[in-house]
Tab-separated table of C-alpha atoms in Angstrom:
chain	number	residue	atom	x	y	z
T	19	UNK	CA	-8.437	20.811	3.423
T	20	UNK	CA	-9.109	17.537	4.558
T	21	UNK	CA	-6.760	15.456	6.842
T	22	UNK	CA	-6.595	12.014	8.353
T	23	UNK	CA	-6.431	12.142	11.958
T	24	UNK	CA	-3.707	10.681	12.517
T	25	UNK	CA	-0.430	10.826	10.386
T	26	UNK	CA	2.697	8.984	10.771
T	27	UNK	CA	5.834	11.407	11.471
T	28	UNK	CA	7.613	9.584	8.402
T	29	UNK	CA	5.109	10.647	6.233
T	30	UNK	CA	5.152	14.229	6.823
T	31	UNK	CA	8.856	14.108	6.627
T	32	UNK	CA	8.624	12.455	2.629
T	33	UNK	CA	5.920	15.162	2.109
T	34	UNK	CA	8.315	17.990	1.547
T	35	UNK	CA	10.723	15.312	-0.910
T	36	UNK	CA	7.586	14.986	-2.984
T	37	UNK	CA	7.465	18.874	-2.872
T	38	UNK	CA	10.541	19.031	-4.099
T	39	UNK	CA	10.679	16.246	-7.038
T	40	UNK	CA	7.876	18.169	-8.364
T	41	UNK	CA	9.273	20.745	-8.320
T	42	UNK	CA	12.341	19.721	-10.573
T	43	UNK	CA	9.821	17.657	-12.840
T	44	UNK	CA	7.857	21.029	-13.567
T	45	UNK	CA	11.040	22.887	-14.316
T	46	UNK	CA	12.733	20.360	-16.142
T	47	UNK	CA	10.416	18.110	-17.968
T	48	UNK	CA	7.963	17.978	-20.537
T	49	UNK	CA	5.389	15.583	-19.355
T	50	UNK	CA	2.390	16.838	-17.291
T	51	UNK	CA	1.588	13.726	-15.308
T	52	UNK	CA	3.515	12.092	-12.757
T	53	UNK	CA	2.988	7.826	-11.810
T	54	UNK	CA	3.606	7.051	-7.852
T	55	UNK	CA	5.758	4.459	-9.622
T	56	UNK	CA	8.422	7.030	-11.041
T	57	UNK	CA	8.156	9.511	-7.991
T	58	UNK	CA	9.111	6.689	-5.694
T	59	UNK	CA	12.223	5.798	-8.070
T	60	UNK	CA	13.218	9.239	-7.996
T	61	UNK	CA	13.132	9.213	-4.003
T	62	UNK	CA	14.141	5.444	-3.434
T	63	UNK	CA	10.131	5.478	-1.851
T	64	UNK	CA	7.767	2.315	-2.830
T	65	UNK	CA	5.241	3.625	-4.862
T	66	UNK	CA	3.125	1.903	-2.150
T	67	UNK	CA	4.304	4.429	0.454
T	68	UNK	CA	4.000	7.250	-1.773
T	69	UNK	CA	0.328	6.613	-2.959
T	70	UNK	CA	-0.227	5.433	1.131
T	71	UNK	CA	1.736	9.209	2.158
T	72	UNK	CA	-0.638	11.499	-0.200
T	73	UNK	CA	-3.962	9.403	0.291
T	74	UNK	CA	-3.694	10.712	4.339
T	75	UNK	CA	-4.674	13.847	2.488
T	76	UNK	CA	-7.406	13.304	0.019
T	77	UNK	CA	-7.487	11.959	-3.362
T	78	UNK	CA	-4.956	13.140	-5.730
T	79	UNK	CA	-4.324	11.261	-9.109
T	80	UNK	CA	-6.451	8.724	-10.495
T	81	UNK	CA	-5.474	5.468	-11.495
T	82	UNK	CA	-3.964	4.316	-13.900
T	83	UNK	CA	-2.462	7.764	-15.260
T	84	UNK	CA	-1.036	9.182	-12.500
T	85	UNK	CA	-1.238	12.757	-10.731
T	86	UNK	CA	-0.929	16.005	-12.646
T	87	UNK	CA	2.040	17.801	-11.722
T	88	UNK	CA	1.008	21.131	-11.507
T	89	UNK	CA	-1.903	19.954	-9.248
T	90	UNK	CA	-0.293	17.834	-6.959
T	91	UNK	CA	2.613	20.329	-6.275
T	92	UNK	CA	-0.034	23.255	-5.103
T	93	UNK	CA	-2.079	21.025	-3.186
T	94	UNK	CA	1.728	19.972	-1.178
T	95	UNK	CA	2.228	23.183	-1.037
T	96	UNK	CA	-0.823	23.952	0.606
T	97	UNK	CA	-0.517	20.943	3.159
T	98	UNK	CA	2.708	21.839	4.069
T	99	UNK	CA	1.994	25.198	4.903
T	100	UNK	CA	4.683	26.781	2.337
T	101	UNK	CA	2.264	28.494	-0.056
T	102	UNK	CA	2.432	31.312	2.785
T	103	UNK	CA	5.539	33.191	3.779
T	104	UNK	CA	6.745	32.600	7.595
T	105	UNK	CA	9.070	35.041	9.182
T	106	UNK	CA	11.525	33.736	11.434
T	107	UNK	CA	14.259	35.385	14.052
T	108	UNK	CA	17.327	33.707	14.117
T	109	UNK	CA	19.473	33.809	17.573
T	110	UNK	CA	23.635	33.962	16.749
T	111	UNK	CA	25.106	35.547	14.192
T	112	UNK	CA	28.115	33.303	13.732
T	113	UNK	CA	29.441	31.149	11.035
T	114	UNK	CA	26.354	29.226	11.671
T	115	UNK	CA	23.839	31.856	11.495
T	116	UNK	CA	25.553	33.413	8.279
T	117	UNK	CA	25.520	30.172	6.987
T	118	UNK	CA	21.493	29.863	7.478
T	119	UNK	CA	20.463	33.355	6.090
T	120	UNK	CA	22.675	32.594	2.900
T	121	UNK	CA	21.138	29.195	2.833
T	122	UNK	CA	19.612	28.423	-0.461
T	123	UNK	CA	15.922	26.576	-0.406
T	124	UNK	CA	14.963	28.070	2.330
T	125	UNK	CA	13.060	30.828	1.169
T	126	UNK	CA	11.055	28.648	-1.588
T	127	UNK	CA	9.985	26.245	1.857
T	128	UNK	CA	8.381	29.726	2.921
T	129	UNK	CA	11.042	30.295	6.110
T	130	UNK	CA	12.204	33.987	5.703
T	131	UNK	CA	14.300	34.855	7.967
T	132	UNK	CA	13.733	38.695	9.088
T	133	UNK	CA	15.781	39.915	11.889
T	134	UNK	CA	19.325	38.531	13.285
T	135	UNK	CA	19.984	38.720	16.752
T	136	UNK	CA	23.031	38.145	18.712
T	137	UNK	CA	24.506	39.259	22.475
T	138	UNK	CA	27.571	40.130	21.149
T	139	UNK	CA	28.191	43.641	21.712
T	140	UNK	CA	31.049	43.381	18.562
T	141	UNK	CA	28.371	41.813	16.636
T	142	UNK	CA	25.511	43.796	17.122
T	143	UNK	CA	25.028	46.266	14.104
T	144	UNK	CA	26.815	44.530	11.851
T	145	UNK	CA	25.194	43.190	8.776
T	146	UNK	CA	24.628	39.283	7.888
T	147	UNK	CA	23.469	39.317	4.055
T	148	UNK	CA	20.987	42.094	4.290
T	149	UNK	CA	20.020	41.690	7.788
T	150	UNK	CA	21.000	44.253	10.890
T	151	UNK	CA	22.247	42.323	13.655
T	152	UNK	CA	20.036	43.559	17.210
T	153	UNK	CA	20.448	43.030	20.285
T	154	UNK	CA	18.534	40.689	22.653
T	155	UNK	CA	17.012	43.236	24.286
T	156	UNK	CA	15.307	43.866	21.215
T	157	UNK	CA	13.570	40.207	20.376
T	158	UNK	CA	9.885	41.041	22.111
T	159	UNK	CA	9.701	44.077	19.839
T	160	UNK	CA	10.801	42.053	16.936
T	161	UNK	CA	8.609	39.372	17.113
T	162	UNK	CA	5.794	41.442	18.045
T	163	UNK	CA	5.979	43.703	15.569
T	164	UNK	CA	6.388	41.561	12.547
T	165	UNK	CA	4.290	38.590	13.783
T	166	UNK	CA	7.016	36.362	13.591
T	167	UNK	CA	6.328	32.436	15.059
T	168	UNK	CA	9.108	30.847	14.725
T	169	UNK	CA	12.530	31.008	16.213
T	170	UNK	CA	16.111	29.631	15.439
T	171	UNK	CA	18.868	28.651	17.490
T	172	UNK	CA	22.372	28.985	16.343
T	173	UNK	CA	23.962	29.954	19.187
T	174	UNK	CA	26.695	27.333	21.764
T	175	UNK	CA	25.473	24.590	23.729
T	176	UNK	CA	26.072	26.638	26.623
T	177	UNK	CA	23.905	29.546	25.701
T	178	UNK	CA	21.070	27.691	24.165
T	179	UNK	CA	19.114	27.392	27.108
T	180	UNK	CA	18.729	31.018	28.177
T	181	UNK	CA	18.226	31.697	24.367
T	182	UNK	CA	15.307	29.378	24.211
T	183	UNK	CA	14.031	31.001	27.344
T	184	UNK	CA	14.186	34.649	25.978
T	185	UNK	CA	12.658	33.241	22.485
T	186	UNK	CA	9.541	31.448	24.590
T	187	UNK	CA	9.503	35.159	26.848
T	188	UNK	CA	9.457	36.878	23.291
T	189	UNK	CA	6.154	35.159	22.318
T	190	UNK	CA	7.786	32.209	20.152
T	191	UNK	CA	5.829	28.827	19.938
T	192	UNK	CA	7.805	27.272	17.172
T	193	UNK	CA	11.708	26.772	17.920
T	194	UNK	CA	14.214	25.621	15.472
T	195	UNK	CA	17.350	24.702	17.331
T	196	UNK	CA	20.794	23.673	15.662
T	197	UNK	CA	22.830	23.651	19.400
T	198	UNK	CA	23.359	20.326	19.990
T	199	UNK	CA	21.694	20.186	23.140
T	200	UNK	CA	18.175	19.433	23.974
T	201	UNK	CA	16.106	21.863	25.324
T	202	UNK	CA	13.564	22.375	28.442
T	203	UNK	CA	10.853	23.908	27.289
T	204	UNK	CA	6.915	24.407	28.687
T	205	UNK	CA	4.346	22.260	27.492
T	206	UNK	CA	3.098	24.004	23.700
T	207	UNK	CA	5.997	24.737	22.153
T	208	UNK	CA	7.376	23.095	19.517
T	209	UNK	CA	10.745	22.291	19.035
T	210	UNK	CA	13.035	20.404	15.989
T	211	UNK	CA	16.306	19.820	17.211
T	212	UNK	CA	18.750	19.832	14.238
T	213	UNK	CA	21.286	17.777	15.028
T	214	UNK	CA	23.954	17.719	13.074
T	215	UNK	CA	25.626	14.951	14.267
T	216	UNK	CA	23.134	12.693	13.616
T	217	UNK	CA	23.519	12.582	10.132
T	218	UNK	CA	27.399	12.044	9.990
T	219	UNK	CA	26.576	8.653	12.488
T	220	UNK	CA	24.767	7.009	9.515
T	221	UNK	CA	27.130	7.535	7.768
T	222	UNK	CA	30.146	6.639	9.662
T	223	UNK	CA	27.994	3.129	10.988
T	224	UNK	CA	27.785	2.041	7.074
T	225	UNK	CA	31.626	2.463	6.485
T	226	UNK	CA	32.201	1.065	9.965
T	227	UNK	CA	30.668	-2.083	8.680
T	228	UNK	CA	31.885	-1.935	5.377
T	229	UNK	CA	35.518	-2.074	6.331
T	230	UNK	CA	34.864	-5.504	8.747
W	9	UNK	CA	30.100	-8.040	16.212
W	10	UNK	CA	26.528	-9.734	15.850
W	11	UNK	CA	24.099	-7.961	12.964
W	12	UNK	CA	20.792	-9.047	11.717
W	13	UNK	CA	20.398	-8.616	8.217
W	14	UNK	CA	18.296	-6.103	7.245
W	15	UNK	CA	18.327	-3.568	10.200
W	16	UNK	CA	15.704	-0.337	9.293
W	17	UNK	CA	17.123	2.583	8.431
W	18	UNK	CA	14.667	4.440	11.305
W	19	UNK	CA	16.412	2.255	13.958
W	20	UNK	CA	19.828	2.963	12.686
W	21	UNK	CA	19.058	6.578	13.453
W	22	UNK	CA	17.996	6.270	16.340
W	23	UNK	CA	21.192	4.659	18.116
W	24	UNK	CA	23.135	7.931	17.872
W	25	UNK	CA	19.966	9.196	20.261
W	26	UNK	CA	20.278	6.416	22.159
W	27	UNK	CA	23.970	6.761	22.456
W	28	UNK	CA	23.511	10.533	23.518
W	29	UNK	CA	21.620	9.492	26.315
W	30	UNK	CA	23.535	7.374	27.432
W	31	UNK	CA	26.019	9.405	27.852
W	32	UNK	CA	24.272	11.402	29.527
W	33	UNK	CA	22.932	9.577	32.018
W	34	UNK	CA	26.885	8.473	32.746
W	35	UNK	CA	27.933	11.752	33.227
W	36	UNK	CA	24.939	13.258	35.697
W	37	UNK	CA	22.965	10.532	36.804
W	38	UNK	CA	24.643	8.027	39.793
W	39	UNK	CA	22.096	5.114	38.674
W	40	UNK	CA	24.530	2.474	36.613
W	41	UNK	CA	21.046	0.754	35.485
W	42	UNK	CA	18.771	2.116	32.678
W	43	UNK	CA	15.349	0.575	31.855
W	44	UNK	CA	13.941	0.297	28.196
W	45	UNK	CA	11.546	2.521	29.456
W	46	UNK	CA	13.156	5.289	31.070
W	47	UNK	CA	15.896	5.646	27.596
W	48	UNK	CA	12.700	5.584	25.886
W	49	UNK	CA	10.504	8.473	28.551
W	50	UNK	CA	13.539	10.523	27.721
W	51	UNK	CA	13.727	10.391	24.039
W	52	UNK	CA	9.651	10.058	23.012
W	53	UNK	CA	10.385	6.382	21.645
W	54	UNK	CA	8.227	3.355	22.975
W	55	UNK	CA	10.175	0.859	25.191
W	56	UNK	CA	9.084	-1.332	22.879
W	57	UNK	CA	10.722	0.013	20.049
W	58	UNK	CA	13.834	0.942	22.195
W	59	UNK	CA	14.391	-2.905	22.835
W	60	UNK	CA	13.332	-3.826	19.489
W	61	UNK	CA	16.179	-1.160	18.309
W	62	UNK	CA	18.817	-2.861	20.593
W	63	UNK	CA	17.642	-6.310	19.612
W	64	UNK	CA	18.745	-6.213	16.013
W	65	UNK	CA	22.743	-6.102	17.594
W	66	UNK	CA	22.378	-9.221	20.111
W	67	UNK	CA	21.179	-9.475	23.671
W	68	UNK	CA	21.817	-6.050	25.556
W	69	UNK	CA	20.470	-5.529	29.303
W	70	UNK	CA	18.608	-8.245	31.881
W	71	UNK	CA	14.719	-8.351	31.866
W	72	UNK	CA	13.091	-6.690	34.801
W	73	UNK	CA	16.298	-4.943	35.734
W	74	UNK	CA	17.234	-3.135	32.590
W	75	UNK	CA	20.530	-2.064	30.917
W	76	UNK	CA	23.882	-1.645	32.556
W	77	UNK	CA	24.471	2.296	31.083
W	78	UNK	CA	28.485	1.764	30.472
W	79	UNK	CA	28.714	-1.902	28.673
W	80	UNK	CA	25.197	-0.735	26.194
W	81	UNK	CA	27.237	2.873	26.089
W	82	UNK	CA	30.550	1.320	24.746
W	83	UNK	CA	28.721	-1.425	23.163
W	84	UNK	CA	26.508	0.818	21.174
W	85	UNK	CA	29.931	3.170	20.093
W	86	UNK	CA	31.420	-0.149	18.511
W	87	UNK	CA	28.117	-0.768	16.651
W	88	UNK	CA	27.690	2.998	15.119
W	89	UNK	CA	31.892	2.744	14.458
W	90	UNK	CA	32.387	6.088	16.806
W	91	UNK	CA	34.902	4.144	18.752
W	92	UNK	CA	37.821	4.988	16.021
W	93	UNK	CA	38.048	8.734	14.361
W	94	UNK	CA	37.560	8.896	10.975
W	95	UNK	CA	39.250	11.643	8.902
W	96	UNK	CA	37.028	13.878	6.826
W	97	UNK	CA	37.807	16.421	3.759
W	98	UNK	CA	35.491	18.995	4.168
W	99	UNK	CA	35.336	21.478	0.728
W	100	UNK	CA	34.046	24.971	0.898
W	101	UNK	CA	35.556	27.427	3.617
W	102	UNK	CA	32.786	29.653	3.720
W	103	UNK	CA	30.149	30.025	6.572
W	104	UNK	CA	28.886	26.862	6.338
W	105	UNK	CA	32.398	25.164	6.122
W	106	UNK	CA	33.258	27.247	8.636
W	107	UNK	CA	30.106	26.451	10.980
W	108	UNK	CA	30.784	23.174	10.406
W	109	UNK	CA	34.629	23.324	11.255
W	110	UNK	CA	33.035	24.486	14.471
W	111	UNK	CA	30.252	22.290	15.228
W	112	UNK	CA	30.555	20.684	18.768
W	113	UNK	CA	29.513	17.486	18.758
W	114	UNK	CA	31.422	15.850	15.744
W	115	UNK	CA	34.507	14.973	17.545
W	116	UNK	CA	32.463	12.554	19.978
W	117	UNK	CA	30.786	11.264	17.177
W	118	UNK	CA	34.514	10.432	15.640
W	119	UNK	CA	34.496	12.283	13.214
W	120	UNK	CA	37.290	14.321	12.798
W	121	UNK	CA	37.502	17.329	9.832
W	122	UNK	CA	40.986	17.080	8.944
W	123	UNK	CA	41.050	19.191	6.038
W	124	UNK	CA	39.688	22.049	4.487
W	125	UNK	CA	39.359	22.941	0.723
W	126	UNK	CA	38.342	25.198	-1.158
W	127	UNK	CA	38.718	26.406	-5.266
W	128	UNK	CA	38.612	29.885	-4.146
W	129	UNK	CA	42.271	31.813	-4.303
W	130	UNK	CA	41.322	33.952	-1.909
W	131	UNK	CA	40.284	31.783	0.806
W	132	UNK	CA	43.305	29.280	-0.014
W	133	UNK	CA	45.793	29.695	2.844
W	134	UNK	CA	43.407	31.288	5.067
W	135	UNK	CA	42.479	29.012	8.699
W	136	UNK	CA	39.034	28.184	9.372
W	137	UNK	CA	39.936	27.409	12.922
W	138	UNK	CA	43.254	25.691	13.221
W	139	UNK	CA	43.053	24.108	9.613
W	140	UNK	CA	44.824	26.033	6.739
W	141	UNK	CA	42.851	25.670	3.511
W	142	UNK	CA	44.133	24.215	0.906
W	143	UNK	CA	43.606	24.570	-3.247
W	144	UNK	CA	41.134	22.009	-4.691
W	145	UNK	CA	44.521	20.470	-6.330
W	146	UNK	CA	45.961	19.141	-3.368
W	147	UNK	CA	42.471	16.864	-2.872
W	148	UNK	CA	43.959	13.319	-4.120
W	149	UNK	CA	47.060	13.616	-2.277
W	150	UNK	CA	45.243	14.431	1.231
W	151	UNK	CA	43.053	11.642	0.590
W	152	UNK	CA	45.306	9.069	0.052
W	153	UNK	CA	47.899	10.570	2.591
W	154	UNK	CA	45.566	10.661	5.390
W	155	UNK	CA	43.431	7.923	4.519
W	156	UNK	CA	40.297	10.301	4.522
W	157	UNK	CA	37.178	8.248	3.589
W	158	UNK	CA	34.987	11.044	4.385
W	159	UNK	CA	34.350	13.647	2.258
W	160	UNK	CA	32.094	16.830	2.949
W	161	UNK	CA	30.368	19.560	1.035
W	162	UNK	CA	29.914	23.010	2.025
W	163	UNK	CA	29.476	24.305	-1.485
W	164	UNK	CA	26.745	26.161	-3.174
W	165	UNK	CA	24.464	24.496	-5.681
W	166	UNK	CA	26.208	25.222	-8.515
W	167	UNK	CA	29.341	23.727	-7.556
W	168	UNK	CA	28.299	20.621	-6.238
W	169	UNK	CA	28.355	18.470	-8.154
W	170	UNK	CA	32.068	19.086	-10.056
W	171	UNK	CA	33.039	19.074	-6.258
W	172	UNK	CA	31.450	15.541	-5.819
W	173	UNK	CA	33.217	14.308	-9.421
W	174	UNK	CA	36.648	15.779	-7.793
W	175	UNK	CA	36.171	14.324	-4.662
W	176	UNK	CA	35.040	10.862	-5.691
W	177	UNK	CA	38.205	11.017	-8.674
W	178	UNK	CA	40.222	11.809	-5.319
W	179	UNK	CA	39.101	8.146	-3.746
W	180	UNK	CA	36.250	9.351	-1.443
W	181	UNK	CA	33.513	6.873	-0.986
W	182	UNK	CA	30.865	8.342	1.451
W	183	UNK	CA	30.182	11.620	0.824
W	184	UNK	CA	28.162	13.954	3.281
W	185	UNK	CA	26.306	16.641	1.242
W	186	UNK	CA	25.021	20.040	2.967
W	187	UNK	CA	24.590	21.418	-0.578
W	188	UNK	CA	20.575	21.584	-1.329
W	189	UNK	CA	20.702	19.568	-4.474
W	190	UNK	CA	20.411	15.286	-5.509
W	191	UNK	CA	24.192	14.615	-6.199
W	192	UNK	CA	25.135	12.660	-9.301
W	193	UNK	CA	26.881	9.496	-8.172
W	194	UNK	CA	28.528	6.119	-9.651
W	195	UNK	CA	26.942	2.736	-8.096
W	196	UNK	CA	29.237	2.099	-4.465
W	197	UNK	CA	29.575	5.861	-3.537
W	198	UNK	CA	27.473	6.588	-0.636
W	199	UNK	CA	25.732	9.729	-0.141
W	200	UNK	CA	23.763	11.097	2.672
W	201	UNK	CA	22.336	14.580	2.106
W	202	UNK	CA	22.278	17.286	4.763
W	203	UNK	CA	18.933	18.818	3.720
W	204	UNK	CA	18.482	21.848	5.766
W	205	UNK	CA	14.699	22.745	4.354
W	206	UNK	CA	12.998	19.414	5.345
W	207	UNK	CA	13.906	20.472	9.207
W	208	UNK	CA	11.652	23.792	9.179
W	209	UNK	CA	9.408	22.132	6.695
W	210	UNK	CA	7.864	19.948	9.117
W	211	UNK	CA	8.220	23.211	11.750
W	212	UNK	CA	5.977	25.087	9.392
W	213	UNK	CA	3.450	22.161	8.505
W	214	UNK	CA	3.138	22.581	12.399
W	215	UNK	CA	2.552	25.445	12.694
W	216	UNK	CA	0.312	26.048	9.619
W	217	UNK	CA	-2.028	23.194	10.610
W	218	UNK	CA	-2.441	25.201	14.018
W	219	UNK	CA	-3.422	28.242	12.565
W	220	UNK	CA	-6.385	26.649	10.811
């Protein structure tokens, strides 16, 4: 599949929005086509930006009419890498964790997650959905075994370090990390920091000035 | 306070990073001085863009010498509105709810989850930590009582919108939505969704693009 060389951060973060509004527009409406005109409304994008976004990867649509639906959502899906299933081990098995394995959406962005893992004695062997908690002792087996690439933190601040280190140890390239921390980490992997925080501050700025 | 007009909505969140470094640097580092370009070596932003950020609220630091980390630190708190607490209704008490009850980090941020909900008899009078949680019913008088302006859901899909008609009935205004759905809204209500899938989406593009 082609790609432009380089490609803004932004973009690829509106890529999986576009995913999804075509998604809803497949399920939900009759029409077959799509403009870049009514996609942006639906997101709040310019169409500008959206026809700019999906020409980084080829040409999809054709003027005038617009891109076909069904089309345009394979070839995203495709791009974004969700047309394939990735298993994932996820580090914690507290309110957090049990909050991301029941997480809906997940699954249909291609993240399964496959194993639970915790150092919590207590914890260890109980169930989180339909997942065994294991023990850190097992993670090199686990990600071995199944192939899996990508880890998740949900674990304290304090313990997110040595996590990260055992996940890295384990084989892990690709770390997904909800601690609100930022971590060290060697030169290769990859690592999203999910801070929660973040988005409460945009919100709490826009009231701040509101109320002045 | 000074404020351009039209600030980007990249640059307002980026403060909150900017703000977390900060306070970092107060709290380990003996320098009282920060350059443009160290805040920006430590958070992958150009110095450019750092002072371009910083710009937008007045004249912050000296040239050649940099910023003075406690004045830009407190100044930047009274920009984002963290300096006060603002009261939050969070609804749902499951894990999410829960996690979120949890989550280290808000309190700094000022936000402050006063009160838990939830429609579920089973959970009502439960604690998720030291909050007791109460019946959807009790919504408009919290509200008003405790002058929340926050509200938060930790609902599934299928609830969340009747949650966001109950809370916004209740006089909530900005509404912070972890539930993986486009919520519904009159003009004046802001929203700002919590979209948990978009973080490993741009993991897996990653990754996928690697593997090729």
């Amino acid at each position: 599949m082609k790609r432009s060389n380089y490609i803004p951060k932004a973009t690829i973060e509106r890529l999986p929005l576009y995913y999804r509004c075509l998604e809803k527009l497949s399920a939900y409406e009759q029409d077959e086509v799509v403009s870049s005109r009514e996609l942006g409304e639906r997101l709040g994008i310019p169409p500008t930006q959206v026809r700019k976004d999906l020409s980084y990867y080829g040409e999809f649509g054709r003027r005038g009419v617009g891109y076909d639906i069904e089309d345009l959502k394979k070839s995203l899906a495709k791009i974004l890498g969700i047309n394939k299933t990735w298993p994932a081990v996820l580090v914690g098995a507290g309110n957090l964790g049990r909050a991301l394995v029941n997480y809906e959406g997940f699954q249909k962005m291609g993240l399964q997650i496959t194993d639970v893992i915790d150092a919590d004695l207590d914890k260890i062997g109980n169930n989180v959905g339909e997942i065994t908690v294991r023990s850190t002792k097992d993670l090199a087996e686990i990600v071995k075994n199944k192939q899996v690439k990508i880890g998740i933190i949900a674990v304290p601040v304090n313990a997110a370090q040595e996590v990260t280190d055992l996940l890295i140890a384990a084989g892990i390239k690709s770390i997904w990390n909800f601690a609100p921390t930022r971590l060290v980490v060697p030169e290769g992997i990859l690592v999203r920091n999910e801070d929660l925080s973040v988005g409460i501050v945009s919100l709490i700025y826009h009231l701040s000035w509101e109320n002045q």
